[in-house]
XYZ file of N, CA, C and O in Angstrom:
280
model
N 13.103 -11.569 1.805
C 12.581 -10.245 2.053
C 11.750 -10.303 3.328
O 10.912 -11.166 3.479
N 11.980 -9.346 4.204
C 11.236 -9.304 5.469
C 10.669 -7.915 5.705
O 11.266 -6.926 5.302
N 9.529 -7.871 6.376
C 8.960 -6.614 6.819
C 8.409 -5.723 5.734
O 8.146 -6.166 4.629
N 8.244 -4.432 6.062
C 7.682 -3.485 5.102
C 8.625 -3.242 3.932
O 9.836 -3.209 4.108
N 8.052 -3.058 2.749
C 8.842 -2.828 1.548
C 8.485 -1.476 0.940
O 9.249 -0.530 1.025
N 7.315 -1.381 0.319
C 6.912 -0.161 -0.369
C 6.287 0.848 0.569
O 5.599 0.497 1.514
N 6.553 2.133 0.278
C 5.984 3.218 1.064
C 5.500 4.292 0.098
O 6.170 4.603 -0.882
N 4.327 4.877 0.391
C 3.799 5.980 -0.413
C 3.079 6.940 0.529
O 2.589 6.545 1.585
N 3.011 8.213 0.122
C 2.348 9.249 0.910
C 1.307 9.930 0.033
O 1.593 10.283 -1.111
N 0.094 10.125 0.586
C -0.952 10.794 -0.188
C -0.953 12.308 0.066
O -0.115 12.823 0.821
N -1.895 12.999 -0.534
C -1.978 14.461 -0.437
C -2.289 14.947 0.974
O -2.032 16.096 1.304
N -2.856 14.078 1.801
C -3.198 14.442 3.181
C -2.113 14.005 4.168
O -2.324 14.007 5.369
N -0.961 13.586 3.628
C 0.183 13.124 4.421
C -0.072 11.826 5.177
O 0.573 11.555 6.185
N -1.020 11.010 4.687
C -1.172 9.657 5.208
C -0.077 8.803 4.595
O 0.237 8.934 3.411
N 0.492 7.940 5.395
C 1.557 7.057 4.953
C 0.980 5.671 4.697
O 0.214 5.151 5.522
N 1.314 5.073 3.563
C 0.863 3.724 3.212
C 2.086 2.825 3.139
O 3.096 3.202 2.545
N 1.983 1.654 3.737
C 3.120 0.736 3.818
C 2.713 -0.635 3.312
O 1.704 -1.192 3.738
N 3.521 -1.176 2.402
C 3.322 -2.547 1.921
C 4.018 -3.480 2.908
O 5.240 -3.539 2.953
N 3.239 -4.189 3.700
C 3.801 -5.111 4.685
C 3.914 -6.489 4.040
O 2.969 -7.284 4.028
N 5.059 -6.757 3.483
C 5.346 -7.929 2.658
C 5.031 -9.239 3.377
O 4.337 -10.095 2.842
N 5.549 -9.402 4.586
C 5.377 -10.672 5.295
C 3.953 -10.904 5.807
O 3.507 -12.039 5.920
N 3.243 -9.823 6.091
C 1.880 -9.964 6.612
C 0.815 -9.939 5.524
O -0.374 -10.069 5.821
N 1.230 -9.709 4.263
C 0.295 -9.688 3.130
C -0.827 -8.674 3.316
O -2.006 -8.978 3.104
N -0.446 -7.454 3.708
C -1.436 -6.409 3.924
C -0.842 -5.030 3.659
O 0.373 -4.874 3.589
N -1.727 -4.061 3.504
C -1.333 -2.674 3.326
C -1.794 -1.904 4.554
O -2.962 -1.981 4.943
N -0.870 -1.177 5.158
C -1.169 -0.379 6.335
C -1.290 1.088 5.967
O -0.634 1.563 5.035
N -2.096 1.805 6.737
C -2.215 3.258 6.604
C -1.886 3.860 7.965
O -2.405 3.415 8.990
N -1.010 4.878 7.953
C -0.684 5.600 9.174
C -1.023 7.064 8.939
O -0.493 7.693 8.020
N -1.928 7.593 9.752
C -2.342 8.987 9.603
C -1.281 9.910 10.211
O -0.426 9.454 10.987
N -1.337 11.204 9.899
C -0.389 12.145 10.494
C -0.454 12.193 12.026
O 0.518 12.554 12.674
N -1.583 11.789 12.604
C -1.700 11.759 14.068
C -1.222 10.435 14.670
O -1.266 10.257 15.881
N -0.796 9.492 13.805
C -0.232 8.238 14.290
C -1.187 7.066 14.376
O -0.827 6.009 14.891
N -2.406 7.222 13.877
C -3.369 6.111 13.895
C -3.010 5.119 12.795
O -2.873 5.490 11.633
N -2.855 3.858 13.169
C -2.475 2.801 12.234
C -3.680 1.911 11.969
O -4.349 1.472 12.902
N -3.935 1.635 10.688
C -5.026 0.727 10.334
C -4.613 -0.116 9.131
O -3.771 0.286 8.339
N -5.223 -1.291 9.045
C -5.022 -2.165 7.895
C -6.107 -1.819 6.887
O -7.290 -1.914 7.199
N -5.716 -1.403 5.667
C -6.735 -1.033 4.684
C -6.984 -2.137 3.660
O -8.035 -2.160 3.041
N -6.026 -3.040 3.480
C -6.206 -4.185 2.581
C -5.528 -5.390 3.211
O -4.379 -5.304 3.648
N -6.233 -6.514 3.240
C -5.673 -7.775 3.735
C -5.607 -8.776 2.591
O -6.253 -8.611 1.570
N -4.859 -9.819 2.799
C -4.750 -10.942 1.858
C -4.252 -10.527 0.480
O -4.695 -11.057 -0.537
N -3.363 -9.594 0.445
C -2.683 -9.229 -0.793
C -1.421 -10.083 -0.831
O -0.800 -10.278 0.198
N -1.084 -10.638 -1.934
C 0.014 -11.614 -1.979
C 1.362 -10.944 -2.189
O 1.694 -10.541 -3.280
N 2.092 -10.829 -1.094
C 3.447 -10.260 -1.087
C 3.484 -8.875 -1.731
O 4.116 -8.657 -2.754
N 2.787 -7.879 -1.128
C 2.804 -6.532 -1.696
C 4.216 -5.964 -1.696
O 4.981 -6.183 -0.755
N 4.548 -5.252 -2.748
C 5.924 -4.780 -2.890
C 5.965 -3.269 -3.084
O 6.179 -2.536 -2.144
N 5.751 -2.797 -4.291
C 5.813 -1.361 -4.554
C 4.443 -0.719 -4.418
O 3.427 -1.328 -4.738
N 4.435 0.541 -3.978
C 3.212 1.322 -3.874
C 3.398 2.624 -4.650
O 4.491 3.179 -4.689
N 2.311 3.097 -5.241
C 2.324 4.374 -5.956
C 0.939 4.995 -5.844
O -0.069 4.302 -5.991
N 0.874 6.286 -5.571
C -0.397 7.010 -5.523
C -0.378 8.052 -6.627
O 0.532 8.885 -6.698
N -1.396 8.012 -7.503
C -1.443 8.972 -8.610
C -2.159 10.260 -8.202
O -2.581 10.418 -7.051
N -2.287 11.181 -9.130
C -2.909 12.482 -8.862
C -4.413 12.398 -8.611
O -5.031 13.390 -8.226
N -5.012 11.240 -8.866
C -6.447 11.044 -8.667
C -6.730 10.230 -7.402
O -7.814 9.688 -7.232
N -5.740 10.123 -6.519
C -5.844 9.376 -5.256
C -6.159 7.899 -5.460
O -6.942 7.308 -4.726
N -5.537 7.317 -6.452
C -5.619 5.874 -6.659
C -4.296 5.264 -6.208
O -3.227 5.717 -6.619
N -4.385 4.275 -5.328
C -3.214 3.566 -4.828
C -2.982 2.337 -5.695
O -3.881 1.508 -5.856
N -1.784 2.227 -6.260
C -1.399 1.060 -7.061
C -0.452 0.208 -6.228
O 0.474 0.731 -5.605
N -0.692 -1.092 -6.237
C 0.076 -2.033 -5.422
C 0.554 -3.172 -6.302
O -0.253 -3.821 -6.973
N 1.854 -3.418 -6.294
C 2.352 -4.579 -7.036
C 2.370 -5.786 -6.103
O 2.773 -5.690 -4.952
N 1.858 -6.900 -6.620
C 1.897 -8.166 -5.886
C 3.034 -8.999 -6.462
O 2.975 -9.430 -7.610
N 4.048 -9.210 -5.658
C 5.228 -9.894 -6.161
C 4.957 -11.359 -6.493
O 5.446 -11.862 -7.489
N 4.155 -12.038 -5.689
C 3.966 -13.473 -5.920
C 3.086 -13.779 -7.133
O 3.117 -14.875 -7.662
N 2.271 -12.802 -7.581
C 1.408 -13.045 -8.736
C 1.799 -12.219 -9.963
O 1.160 -12.342 -11.008
N 2.807 -11.353 -9.812
C 3.266 -10.483 -10.900
C 2.140 -9.646 -11.476
O 2.007 -9.495 -12.689
N 1.292 -9.105 -10.578
C 0.182 -8.260 -11.021
C 0.230 -6.931 -10.258
O 0.928 -6.773 -9.278
N -0.554 -5.978 -10.769
C -0.736 -4.691 -10.102
C -2.227 -4.516 -9.863
O -3.023 -4.691 -10.777
N -2.580 -4.213 -8.638
C -3.975 -3.932 -8.329
C -4.081 -2.465 -7.939
O -3.081 -1.818 -7.647
N -5.300 -1.932 -7.982
C -5.457 -0.532 -7.589
C -6.672 -0.378 -6.706
O -7.594 -1.192 -6.707
N -6.633 0.724 -5.932
C -7.695 1.009 -4.965
C -7.854 2.508 -4.877
O -6.883 3.227 -4.699
N -9.076 2.993 -4.999
C -9.365 4.416 -4.829
C -9.291 4.734 -3.338
O -9.910 4.060 -2.521
N -8.512 5.743 -2.984
C -8.354 6.115 -1.571
C -9.478 7.007 -1.102
O -10.126 7.654 -1.846
């Protein structure tokens, strides 16, 4: 597996990307600003944002799900 895997969009149209090879989660705003919001996540795979603006991230190498309030 190479490159970005999971993608999710929040209510403000920010795009979140699970960057599998870099072990980080990226955020891209509607104006195109890119930032790293989480580092050292182990092989992030799927992303999901619930109705309460909580981002869920599956870590493939540890078989766990972590969450972060956006």
